[in-house]
C-alpha cells in the first residue's frame, strides 16, 4: 500500500474520530510501526493496523455483527 492510500485512510478516520480519539490512534499507529521495526515485522502492516485499530469503535455491537456477516468474517 502506498503512502497516498494510507493518507486517504488517515484523513477519513480523522473526519470520524474526535480530537483525543484521533490523537490516540496516531500514537498507536506510530508505536505499532516502531515495534515492528524493533522486532523485524512488516512496518507498513503494523502502521496500518495501528491506524485502523479503533476505526469501528463508534459502531454499536449490532452494527459490528452485521458487518461481519456481510463480509463473511468469523466471529
PDB file of N, CA, C and O in Angstrom:
ATOM      1  N   UNK A   1       0.870  -1.178   0.000  1.00  0.00           N
ATOM      2  CA  UNK A   1       0.000   0.000   0.000  1.00  0.00           C
ATOM      3  C   UNK A   1       0.907   1.228   0.000  1.00  0.00           C
ATOM      4  O   UNK A   1       1.837   1.298   0.783  1.00  0.00           O
ATOM      5  N   UNK A   2       0.608   2.167  -0.854  1.00  0.00           N
ATOM      6  CA  UNK A   2       1.468   3.348  -0.909  1.00  0.00           C
ATOM      7  C   UNK A   2       1.014   4.421   0.081  1.00  0.00           C
ATOM      8  O   UNK A   2      -0.070   4.357   0.644  1.00  0.00           O
ATOM      9  N   UNK A   3       1.885   5.388   0.286  1.00  0.00           N
ATOM     10  CA  UNK A   3       1.627   6.444   1.270  1.00  0.00           C
ATOM     11  C   UNK A   3       0.353   7.220   0.950  1.00  0.00           C
ATOM     12  O   UNK A   3      -0.371   7.631   1.853  1.00  0.00           O
ATOM     13  N   UNK A   4       0.060   7.396  -0.330  1.00  0.00           N
ATOM     14  CA  UNK A   4      -1.145   8.127  -0.737  1.00  0.00           C
ATOM     15  C   UNK A   4      -2.412   7.434  -0.218  1.00  0.00           C
ATOM     16  O   UNK A   4      -3.322   8.088   0.289  1.00  0.00           O
ATOM     17  N   UNK A   5      -2.461   6.109  -0.340  1.00  0.00           N
ATOM     18  CA  UNK A   5      -3.631   5.367   0.151  1.00  0.00           C
ATOM     19  C   UNK A   5      -3.724   5.445   1.674  1.00  0.00           C
ATOM     20  O   UNK A   5      -4.807   5.599   2.224  1.00  0.00           O
ATOM     21  N   UNK A   6      -2.590   5.334   2.334  1.00  0.00           N
ATOM     22  CA  UNK A   6      -2.578   5.430   3.793  1.00  0.00           C
ATOM     23  C   UNK A   6      -3.045   6.818   4.225  1.00  0.00           C
ATOM     24  O   UNK A   6      -3.829   6.954   5.161  1.00  0.00           O
ATOM     25  N   UNK A   7      -2.597   7.860   3.530  1.00  0.00           N
ATOM     26  CA  UNK A   7      -3.022   9.221   3.850  1.00  0.00           C
ATOM     27  C   UNK A   7      -4.526   9.394   3.666  1.00  0.00           C
ATOM     28  O   UNK A   7      -5.182  10.077   4.458  1.00  0.00           O
ATOM     29  N   UNK A   8      -5.102   8.753   2.644  1.00  0.00           N
ATOM     30  CA  UNK A   8      -6.553   8.829   2.421  1.00  0.00           C
ATOM     31  C   UNK A   8      -7.305   8.154   3.567  1.00  0.00           C
ATOM     32  O   UNK A   8      -8.305   8.675   4.056  1.00  0.00           O
ATOM     33  N   UNK A   9      -6.817   7.006   3.997  1.00  0.00           N
ATOM     34  CA  UNK A   9      -7.451   6.297   5.115  1.00  0.00           C
ATOM     35  C   UNK A   9      -7.349   7.140   6.380  1.00  0.00           C
ATOM     36  O   UNK A   9      -8.321   7.297   7.120  1.00  0.00           O
ATOM     37  N   UNK A  10      -6.174   7.692   6.608  1.00  0.00           N
ATOM     38  CA  UNK A  10      -5.945   8.532   7.786  1.00  0.00           C
ATOM     39  C   UNK A  10      -6.892   9.734   7.788  1.00  0.00           C
ATOM     40  O   UNK A  10      -7.481  10.083   8.806  1.00  0.00           O
ATOM     41  N   UNK A  11      -7.061  10.356   6.642  1.00  0.00           N
ATOM     42  CA  UNK A  11      -7.949  11.510   6.517  1.00  0.00           C
ATOM     43  C   UNK A  11      -9.401  11.123   6.806  1.00  0.00           C
ATOM     44  O   UNK A  11     -10.126  11.847   7.489  1.00  0.00           O
ATOM     45  N   UNK A  12      -9.807   9.977   6.290  1.00  0.00           N
ATOM     46  CA  UNK A  12     -11.176   9.502   6.504  1.00  0.00           C
ATOM     47  C   UNK A  12     -11.420   9.219   7.991  1.00  0.00           C
ATOM     48  O   UNK A  12     -12.465   9.565   8.539  1.00  0.00           O
ATOM     49  N   UNK A  13     -10.450   8.597   8.638  1.00  0.00           N
ATOM     50  CA  UNK A  13     -10.583   8.300  10.070  1.00  0.00           C
ATOM     51  C   UNK A  13     -10.630   9.594  10.878  1.00  0.00           C
ATOM     52  O   UNK A  13     -11.419   9.724  11.814  1.00  0.00           O
ATOM     53  N   UNK A  14      -9.805  10.554  10.504  1.00  0.00           N
ATOM     54  CA  UNK A  14      -9.772  11.832  11.221  1.00  0.00           C
ATOM     55  C   UNK A  14     -11.141  12.519  11.199  1.00  0.00           C
ATOM     56  O   UNK A  14     -11.559  13.127  12.180  1.00  0.00           O
ATOM     57  N   UNK A  15     -11.848  12.411  10.091  1.00  0.00           N
ATOM     58  CA  UNK A  15     -13.175  13.023   9.982  1.00  0.00           C
ATOM     59  C   UNK A  15     -14.192  12.335  10.882  1.00  0.00           C
ATOM     60  O   UNK A  15     -15.186  12.937  11.276  1.00  0.00           O
ATOM     61  N   UNK A  16     -13.963  11.063  11.212  1.00  0.00           N
ATOM     62  CA  UNK A  16     -14.932  10.300  12.001  1.00  0.00           C
ATOM     63  C   UNK A  16     -14.608  10.236  13.489  1.00  0.00           C
ATOM     64  O   UNK A  16     -15.448   9.865  14.289  1.00  0.00           O
ATOM     65  N   UNK A  17     -13.379  10.548  13.844  1.00  0.00           N
ATOM     66  CA  UNK A  17     -12.981  10.476  15.249  1.00  0.00           C
ATOM     67  C   UNK A  17     -12.782  11.879  15.801  1.00  0.00           C
ATOM     68  O   UNK A  17     -12.276  12.749  15.111  1.00  0.00           O
ATOM     69  N   UNK A  18     -13.156  12.053  17.043  1.00  0.00           N
ATOM     70  CA  UNK A  18     -12.949  13.343  17.683  1.00  0.00           C
ATOM     71  C   UNK A  18     -11.478  13.491  18.072  1.00  0.00           C
ATOM     72  O   UNK A  18     -10.749  12.510  18.151  1.00  0.00           O
ATOM     73  N   UNK A  19     -11.046  14.707  18.345  1.00  0.00           N
ATOM     74  CA  UNK A  19      -9.661  15.048  18.630  1.00  0.00           C
ATOM     75  C   UNK A  19      -8.865  14.064  19.455  1.00  0.00           C
ATOM     76  O   UNK A  19      -7.899  13.476  18.959  1.00  0.00           O
ATOM     77  N   UNK A  20      -9.229  13.843  20.721  1.00  0.00           N
ATOM     78  CA  UNK A  20      -8.438  12.940  21.566  1.00  0.00           C
ATOM     79  C   UNK A  20      -8.388  11.499  21.032  1.00  0.00           C
ATOM     80  O   UNK A  20      -7.365  10.840  21.119  1.00  0.00           O
ATOM     81  N   UNK A  21      -9.473  11.024  20.474  1.00  0.00           N
ATOM     82  CA  UNK A  21      -9.503   9.656  19.925  1.00  0.00           C
ATOM     83  C   UNK A  21      -8.552   9.571  18.729  1.00  0.00           C
ATOM     84  O   UNK A  21      -7.803   8.616  18.589  1.00  0.00           O
ATOM     85  N   UNK A  22      -8.572  10.577  17.869  1.00  0.00           N
ATOM     86  CA  UNK A  22      -7.677  10.550  16.713  1.00  0.00           C
ATOM     87  C   UNK A  22      -6.222  10.672  17.144  1.00  0.00           C
ATOM     88  O   UNK A  22      -5.356   9.984  16.597  1.00  0.00           O
ATOM     89  N   UNK A  23      -5.945  11.514  18.119  1.00  0.00           N
ATOM     90  CA  UNK A  23      -4.572  11.635  18.625  1.00  0.00           C
ATOM     91  C   UNK A  23      -4.094  10.291  19.177  1.00  0.00           C
ATOM     92  O   UNK A  23      -2.940   9.900  18.966  1.00  0.00           O
ATOM     93  N   UNK A  24      -4.959   9.585  19.874  1.00  0.00           N
ATOM     94  CA  UNK A  24      -4.643   8.251  20.394  1.00  0.00           C
ATOM     95  C   UNK A  24      -4.336   7.301  19.226  1.00  0.00           C
ATOM     96  O   UNK A  24      -3.346   6.562  19.254  1.00  0.00           O
ATOM     97  N   UNK A  25      -5.171   7.332  18.198  1.00  0.00           N
ATOM     98  CA  UNK A  25      -4.992   6.470  17.031  1.00  0.00           C
ATOM     99  C   UNK A  25      -3.641   6.714  16.372  1.00  0.00           C
ATOM    100  O   UNK A  25      -2.928   5.772  16.027  1.00  0.00           O
ATOM    101  N   UNK A  26      -3.287   7.971  16.199  1.00  0.00           N
ATOM    102  CA  UNK A  26      -1.996   8.307  15.583  1.00  0.00           C
ATOM    103  C   UNK A  26      -0.845   7.801  16.455  1.00  0.00           C
ATOM    104  O   UNK A  26       0.144   7.250  15.945  1.00  0.00           O
ATOM    105  N   UNK A  27      -0.983   7.944  17.759  1.00  0.00           N
ATOM    106  CA  UNK A  27       0.048   7.439  18.663  1.00  0.00           C
ATOM    107  C   UNK A  27       0.211   5.931  18.556  1.00  0.00           C
ATOM    108  O   UNK A  27       1.341   5.414  18.517  1.00  0.00           O
ATOM    109  N   UNK A  28      -0.901   5.214  18.489  1.00  0.00           N
ATOM    110  CA  UNK A  28      -0.854   3.760  18.352  1.00  0.00           C
ATOM    111  C   UNK A  28      -0.237   3.384  17.006  1.00  0.00           C
ATOM    112  O   UNK A  28       0.561   2.444  16.913  1.00  0.00           O
ATOM    113  N   UNK A  29      -0.570   4.131  15.974  1.00  0.00           N
ATOM    114  CA  UNK A  29      -0.033   3.882  14.636  1.00  0.00           C
ATOM    115  C   UNK A  29       1.495   3.950  14.649  1.00  0.00           C
ATOM    116  O   UNK A  29       2.179   3.045  14.169  1.00  0.00           O
ATOM    117  N   UNK A  30       2.038   5.010  15.239  1.00  0.00           N
ATOM    118  CA  UNK A  30       3.490   5.171  15.292  1.00  0.00           C
ATOM    119  C   UNK A  30       4.143   4.151  16.226  1.00  0.00           C
ATOM    120  O   UNK A  30       5.221   3.630  15.927  1.00  0.00           O
ATOM    121  N   UNK A  31       3.500   3.844  17.324  1.00  0.00           N
ATOM    122  CA  UNK A  31       4.036   2.847  18.247  1.00  0.00           C
ATOM    123  C   UNK A  31       4.083   1.469  17.592  1.00  0.00           C
ATOM    124  O   UNK A  31       5.071   0.739  17.720  1.00  0.00           O
ATOM    125  N   UNK A  32       3.030   1.116  16.877  1.00  0.00           N
ATOM    126  CA  UNK A  32       2.986  -0.175  16.181  1.00  0.00           C
ATOM    127  C   UNK A  32       4.120  -0.266  15.150  1.00  0.00           C
ATOM    128  O   UNK A  32       4.791  -1.301  15.049  1.00  0.00           O
ATOM    129  N   UNK A  33       4.339   0.812  14.411  1.00  0.00           N
ATOM    130  CA  UNK A  33       5.413   0.815  13.413  1.00  0.00           C
ATOM    131  C   UNK A  33       6.780   0.697  14.083  1.00  0.00           C
ATOM    132  O   UNK A  33       7.656  -0.036  13.603  1.00  0.00           O
ATOM    133  N   UNK A  34       6.970   1.384  15.194  1.00  0.00           N
ATOM    134  CA  UNK A  34       8.249   1.321  15.913  1.00  0.00           C
ATOM    135  C   UNK A  34       8.501  -0.085  16.446  1.00  0.00           C
ATOM    136  O   UNK A  34       9.626  -0.601  16.360  1.00  0.00           O
ATOM    137  N   UNK A  35       7.460  -0.712  16.988  1.00  0.00           N
ATOM    138  CA  UNK A  35       7.610  -2.084  17.484  1.00  0.00           C
ATOM    139  C   UNK A  35       7.924  -3.045  16.338  1.00  0.00           C
ATOM    140  O   UNK A  35       8.748  -3.957  16.485  1.00  0.00           O
ATOM    141  N   UNK A  36       7.274  -2.847  15.207  1.00  0.00           N
ATOM    142  CA  UNK A  36       7.552  -3.689  14.043  1.00  0.00           C
ATOM    143  C   UNK A  36       9.012  -3.545  13.623  1.00  0.00           C
ATOM    144  O   UNK A  36       9.676  -4.535  13.304  1.00  0.00           O
ATOM    145  N   UNK A  37       9.513  -2.334  13.637  1.00  0.00           N
ATOM    146  CA  UNK A  37      10.904  -2.102  13.266  1.00  0.00           C
ATOM    147  C   UNK A  37      11.835  -2.830  14.246  1.00  0.00           C
ATOM    148  O   UNK A  37      12.793  -3.478  13.832  1.00  0.00           O
ATOM    149  N   UNK A  38      11.546  -2.740  15.521  1.00  0.00           N
ATOM    150  CA  UNK A  38      12.383  -3.385  16.543  1.00  0.00           C
ATOM    151  C   UNK A  38      12.399  -4.902  16.414  1.00  0.00           C
ATOM    152  O   UNK A  38      13.418  -5.540  16.675  1.00  0.00           O
ATOM    153  N   UNK A  39      11.262  -5.476  16.036  1.00  0.00           N
ATOM    154  CA  UNK A  39      11.136  -6.931  16.020  1.00  0.00           C
ATOM    155  C   UNK A  39      11.166  -7.536  14.619  1.00  0.00           C
ATOM    156  O   UNK A  39      10.900  -8.727  14.439  1.00  0.00           O
ATOM    157  N   UNK A  40      11.482  -6.731  13.623  1.00  0.00           N
ATOM    158  CA  UNK A  40      11.629  -7.247  12.266  1.00  0.00           C
ATOM    159  C   UNK A  40      10.332  -7.618  11.579  1.00  0.00           C
ATOM    160  O   UNK A  40      10.328  -8.417  10.644  1.00  0.00           O
ATOM    161  N   UNK A  41       9.233  -7.028  12.009  1.00  0.00           N
ATOM    162  CA  UNK A  41       7.939  -7.289  11.381  1.00  0.00           C
ATOM    163  C   UNK A  41       7.706  -6.265  10.267  1.00  0.00           C
ATOM    164  O   UNK A  41       8.462  -5.314  10.107  1.00  0.00           O
ATOM    165  N   UNK A  42       6.669  -6.471   9.509  1.00  0.00           N
ATOM    166  CA  UNK A  42       6.329  -5.573   8.401  1.00  0.00           C
ATOM    167  C   UNK A  42       5.839  -4.239   8.970  1.00  0.00           C
ATOM    168  O   UNK A  42       4.757  -4.164   9.548  1.00  0.00           O
ATOM    169  N   UNK A  43       6.623  -3.196   8.789  1.00  0.00           N
ATOM    170  CA  UNK A  43       6.281  -1.888   9.352  1.00  0.00           C
ATOM    171  C   UNK A  43       5.020  -1.303   8.732  1.00  0.00           C
ATOM    172  O   UNK A  43       4.217  -0.686   9.423  1.00  0.00           O
ATOM    173  N   UNK A  44       4.842  -1.491   7.439  1.00  0.00           N
ATOM    174  CA  UNK A  44       3.662  -0.929   6.785  1.00  0.00           C
ATOM    175  C   UNK A  44       2.381  -1.570   7.312  1.00  0.00           C
ATOM    176  O   UNK A  44       1.398  -0.889   7.575  1.00  0.00           O
ATOM    177  N   UNK A  45       2.407  -2.882   7.489  1.00  0.00           N
ATOM    178  CA  UNK A  45       1.231  -3.579   8.039  1.00  0.00           C
ATOM    179  C   UNK A  45       0.961  -3.130   9.470  1.00  0.00           C
ATOM    180  O   UNK A  45      -0.193  -2.930   9.854  1.00  0.00           O
ATOM    181  N   UNK A  46       2.017  -2.981  10.247  1.00  0.00           N
ATOM    182  CA  UNK A  46       1.856  -2.539  11.638  1.00  0.00           C
ATOM    183  C   UNK A  46       1.309  -1.114  11.682  1.00  0.00           C
ATOM    184  O   UNK A  46       0.424  -0.796  12.481  1.00  0.00           O
ATOM    185  N   UNK A  47       1.833  -0.251  10.830  1.00  0.00           N
ATOM    186  CA  UNK A  47       1.390   1.142  10.733  1.00  0.00           C
ATOM    187  C   UNK A  47      -0.101   1.185  10.423  1.00  0.00           C
ATOM    188  O   UNK A  47      -0.879   1.883  11.084  1.00  0.00           O
ATOM    189  N   UNK A  48      -0.506   0.385   9.437  1.00  0.00           N
ATOM    190  CA  UNK A  48      -1.913   0.347   9.030  1.00  0.00           C
ATOM    191  C   UNK A  48      -2.792  -0.254  10.131  1.00  0.00           C
ATOM    192  O   UNK A  48      -3.876   0.247  10.406  1.00  0.00           O
ATOM    193  N   UNK A  49      -2.308  -1.294  10.798  1.00  0.00           N
ATOM    194  CA  UNK A  49      -3.069  -1.908  11.896  1.00  0.00           C
ATOM    195  C   UNK A  49      -3.271  -0.906  13.028  1.00  0.00           C
ATOM    196  O   UNK A  49      -4.367  -0.805  13.598  1.00  0.00           O
ATOM    197  N   UNK A  50      -2.223  -0.156  13.352  1.00  0.00           N
ATOM    198  CA  UNK A  50      -2.347   0.869  14.384  1.00  0.00           C
ATOM    199  C   UNK A  50      -3.347   1.939  13.998  1.00  0.00           C
ATOM    200  O   UNK A  50      -4.150   2.397  14.809  1.00  0.00           O
ATOM    201  N   UNK A  51      -3.305   2.327  12.736  1.00  0.00           N
ATOM    202  CA  UNK A  51      -4.226   3.349  12.242  1.00  0.00           C
ATOM    203  C   UNK A  51      -5.680   2.867  12.297  1.00  0.00           C
ATOM    204  O   UNK A  51      -6.583   3.626  12.651  1.00  0.00           O
ATOM    205  N   UNK A  52      -5.899   1.613  12.000  1.00  0.00           N
ATOM    206  CA  UNK A  52      -7.265   1.089  11.907  1.00  0.00           C
ATOM    207  C   UNK A  52      -7.804   0.479  13.202  1.00  0.00           C
ATOM    208  O   UNK A  52      -8.967   0.097  13.263  1.00  0.00           O
ATOM    209  N   UNK A  53      -6.978   0.419  14.247  1.00  0.00           N
ATOM    210  CA  UNK A  53      -7.370  -0.355  15.426  1.00  0.00           C
ATOM    211  C   UNK A  53      -8.656   0.121  16.106  1.00  0.00           C
ATOM    212  O   UNK A  53      -9.343  -0.663  16.740  1.00  0.00           O
ATOM    213  N   UNK A  54      -9.019   1.372  15.990  1.00  0.00           N
ATOM    214  CA  UNK A  54     -10.255   1.886  16.602  1.00  0.00           C
ATOM    215  C   UNK A  54     -11.278   2.347  15.565  1.00  0.00           C
ATOM    216  O   UNK A  54     -12.239   3.028  15.912  1.00  0.00           O
ATOM    217  N   UNK A  55     -11.104   1.970  14.319  1.00  0.00           N
ATOM    218  CA  UNK A  55     -11.948   2.541  13.258  1.00  0.00           C
ATOM    219  C   UNK A  55     -13.433   2.198  13.409  1.00  0.00           C
ATOM    220  O   UNK A  55     -14.278   2.919  12.904  1.00  0.00           O
ATOM    221  N   UNK A  56     -13.762   1.134  14.110  1.00  0.00           N
ATOM    222  CA  UNK A  56     -15.170   0.755  14.289  1.00  0.00           C
ATOM    223  C   UNK A  56     -15.650   0.982  15.718  1.00  0.00           C
ATOM    224  O   UNK A  56     -16.737   0.543  16.079  1.00  0.00           O
ATOM    225  N   UNK A  57     -14.878   1.695  16.494  1.00  0.00           N
ATOM    226  CA  UNK A  57     -15.216   1.895  17.903  1.00  0.00           C
ATOM    227  C   UNK A  57     -16.577   2.583  18.081  1.00  0.00           C
ATOM    228  O   UNK A  57     -17.302   2.302  19.030  1.00  0.00           O
ATOM    229  N   UNK A  58     -16.922   3.461  17.163  1.00  0.00           N
ATOM    230  CA  UNK A  58     -18.178   4.209  17.286  1.00  0.00           C
ATOM    231  C   UNK A  58     -19.400   3.410  16.833  1.00  0.00           C
ATOM    232  O   UNK A  58     -20.522   3.843  17.018  1.00  0.00           O
ATOM    233  N   UNK A  59     -19.183   2.216  16.249  1.00  0.00           N
ATOM    234  CA  UNK A  59     -20.307   1.384  15.822  1.00  0.00           C
ATOM    235  C   UNK A  59     -20.876   0.619  17.012  1.00  0.00           C
ATOM    236  O   UNK A  59     -20.140   0.207  17.911  1.00  0.00           O
ATOM    237  N   UNK A  60     -22.165   0.385  16.973  1.00  0.00           N
ATOM    238  CA  UNK A  60     -22.795  -0.437  18.001  1.00  0.00           C
ATOM    239  C   UNK A  60     -22.365  -1.890  17.790  1.00  0.00           C
ATOM    240  O   UNK A  60     -21.902  -2.271  16.705  1.00  0.00           O
ATOM    241  N   UNK A  61     -22.551  -2.700  18.826  1.00  0.00           N
ATOM    242  CA  UNK A  61     -22.243  -4.121  18.709  1.00  0.00           C
ATOM    243  C   UNK A  61     -23.035  -4.772  17.586  1.00  0.00           C
ATOM    244  O   UNK A  61     -22.516  -5.597  16.829  1.00  0.00           O
ATOM    245  N   UNK A  62     -24.290  -4.381  17.465  1.00  0.00           N
ATOM    246  CA  UNK A  62     -25.151  -4.930  16.414  1.00  0.00           C
ATOM    247  C   UNK A  62     -24.616  -4.585  15.026  1.00  0.00           C
ATOM    248  O   UNK A  62     -24.583  -5.434  14.127  1.00  0.00           O
ATOM    249  N   UNK A  63     -24.183  -3.350  14.848  1.00  0.00           N
ATOM    250  CA  UNK A  63     -23.631  -2.918  13.563  1.00  0.00           C
ATOM    251  C   UNK A  63     -22.364  -3.711  13.229  1.00  0.00           C
ATOM    252  O   UNK A  63     -22.160  -4.134  12.092  1.00  0.00           O
ATOM    253  N   UNK A  64     -21.513  -3.931  14.235  1.00  0.00           N
ATOM    254  CA  UNK A  64     -20.288  -4.706  14.016  1.00  0.00           C
ATOM    255  C   UNK A  64     -20.623  -6.133  13.590  1.00  0.00           C
ATOM    256  O   UNK A  64     -20.002  -6.680  12.678  1.00  0.00           O
ATOM    257  N   UNK A  65     -21.611  -6.742  14.250  1.00  0.00           N
ATOM    258  CA  UNK A  65     -22.015  -8.097  13.879  1.00  0.00           C
ATOM    259  C   UNK A  65     -22.574  -8.133  12.467  1.00  0.00           C
ATOM    260  O   UNK A  65     -22.270  -9.050  11.689  1.00  0.00           O
ATOM    261  N   UNK A  66     -23.383  -7.146  12.107  1.00  0.00           N
ATOM    262  CA  UNK A  66     -23.930  -7.072  10.756  1.00  0.00           C
ATOM    263  C   UNK A  66     -22.818  -6.976   9.711  1.00  0.00           C
ATOM    264  O   UNK A  66     -22.891  -7.617   8.654  1.00  0.00           O
ATOM    265  N   UNK A  67     -21.801  -6.158   9.998  1.00  0.00           N
ATOM    266  CA  UNK A  67     -20.686  -6.018   9.058  1.00  0.00           C
ATOM    267  C   UNK A  67     -19.888  -7.323   8.938  1.00  0.00           C
ATOM    268  O   UNK A  67     -19.451  -7.685   7.841  1.00  0.00           O
ATOM    269  N   UNK A  68     -19.723  -8.033  10.043  1.00  0.00           N
ATOM    270  CA  UNK A  68     -19.031  -9.312   9.999  1.00  0.00           C
ATOM    271  C   UNK A  68     -19.795 -10.302   9.118  1.00  0.00           C
ATOM    272  O   UNK A  68     -19.194 -11.002   8.288  1.00  0.00           O
ATOM    273  N   UNK A  69     -21.098 -10.336   9.287  1.00  0.00           N
ATOM    274  CA  UNK A  69     -21.917 -11.224   8.457  1.00  0.00           C
ATOM    275  C   UNK A  69     -21.845 -10.807   6.990  1.00  0.00           C
ATOM    276  O   UNK A  69     -21.690 -11.653   6.100  1.00  0.00           O
ATOM    277  N   UNK A  70     -21.930  -9.521   6.739  1.00  0.00           N
ATOM    278  CA  UNK A  70     -21.902  -9.001   5.361  1.00  0.00           C
ATOM    279  C   UNK A  70     -20.621  -9.402   4.640  1.00  0.00           C
ATOM    280  O   UNK A  70     -20.638  -9.755   3.468  1.00  0.00           O
ATOM    281  N   UNK A  71     -19.495  -9.333   5.350  1.00  0.00           N
ATOM    282  CA  UNK A  71     -18.199  -9.620   4.723  1.00  0.00           C
ATOM    283  C   UNK A  71     -17.674 -11.025   5.006  1.00  0.00           C
ATOM    284  O   UNK A  71     -16.536 -11.342   4.696  1.00  0.00           O
ATOM    285  N   UNK A  72     -18.521 -11.871   5.607  1.00  0.00           N
ATOM    286  CA  UNK A  72     -18.152 -13.262   5.822  1.00  0.00           C
ATOM    287  C   UNK A  72     -17.029 -13.465   6.834  1.00  0.00           C
ATOM    288  O   UNK A  72     -16.253 -14.405   6.713  1.00  0.00           O
ATOM    289  N   UNK A  73     -16.964 -12.597   7.835  1.00  0.00           N
ATOM    290  CA  UNK A  73     -15.925 -12.703   8.868  1.00  0.00           C
ATOM    291  C   UNK A  73     -16.431 -13.585  10.003  1.00  0.00           C
ATOM    292  O   UNK A  73     -17.562 -13.449  10.457  1.00  0.00           O
ATOM    293  N   UNK A  74     -15.587 -14.486  10.451  1.00  0.00           N
ATOM    294  CA  UNK A  74     -15.954 -15.346  11.576  1.00  0.00           C
ATOM    295  C   UNK A  74     -15.940 -14.539  12.860  1.00  0.00           C
ATOM    296  O   UNK A  74     -15.093 -13.681  13.069  1.00  0.00           O
ATOM    297  N   UNK A  75     -16.884 -14.829  13.702  1.00  0.00           N
ATOM    298  CA  UNK A  75     -16.994 -14.107  14.974  1.00  0.00           C
ATOM    299  C   UNK A  75     -16.479 -14.999  16.085  1.00  0.00           C
ATOM    300  O   UNK A  75     -16.819 -16.144  16.184  1.00  0.00           O
TER     301      UNK A  75
END
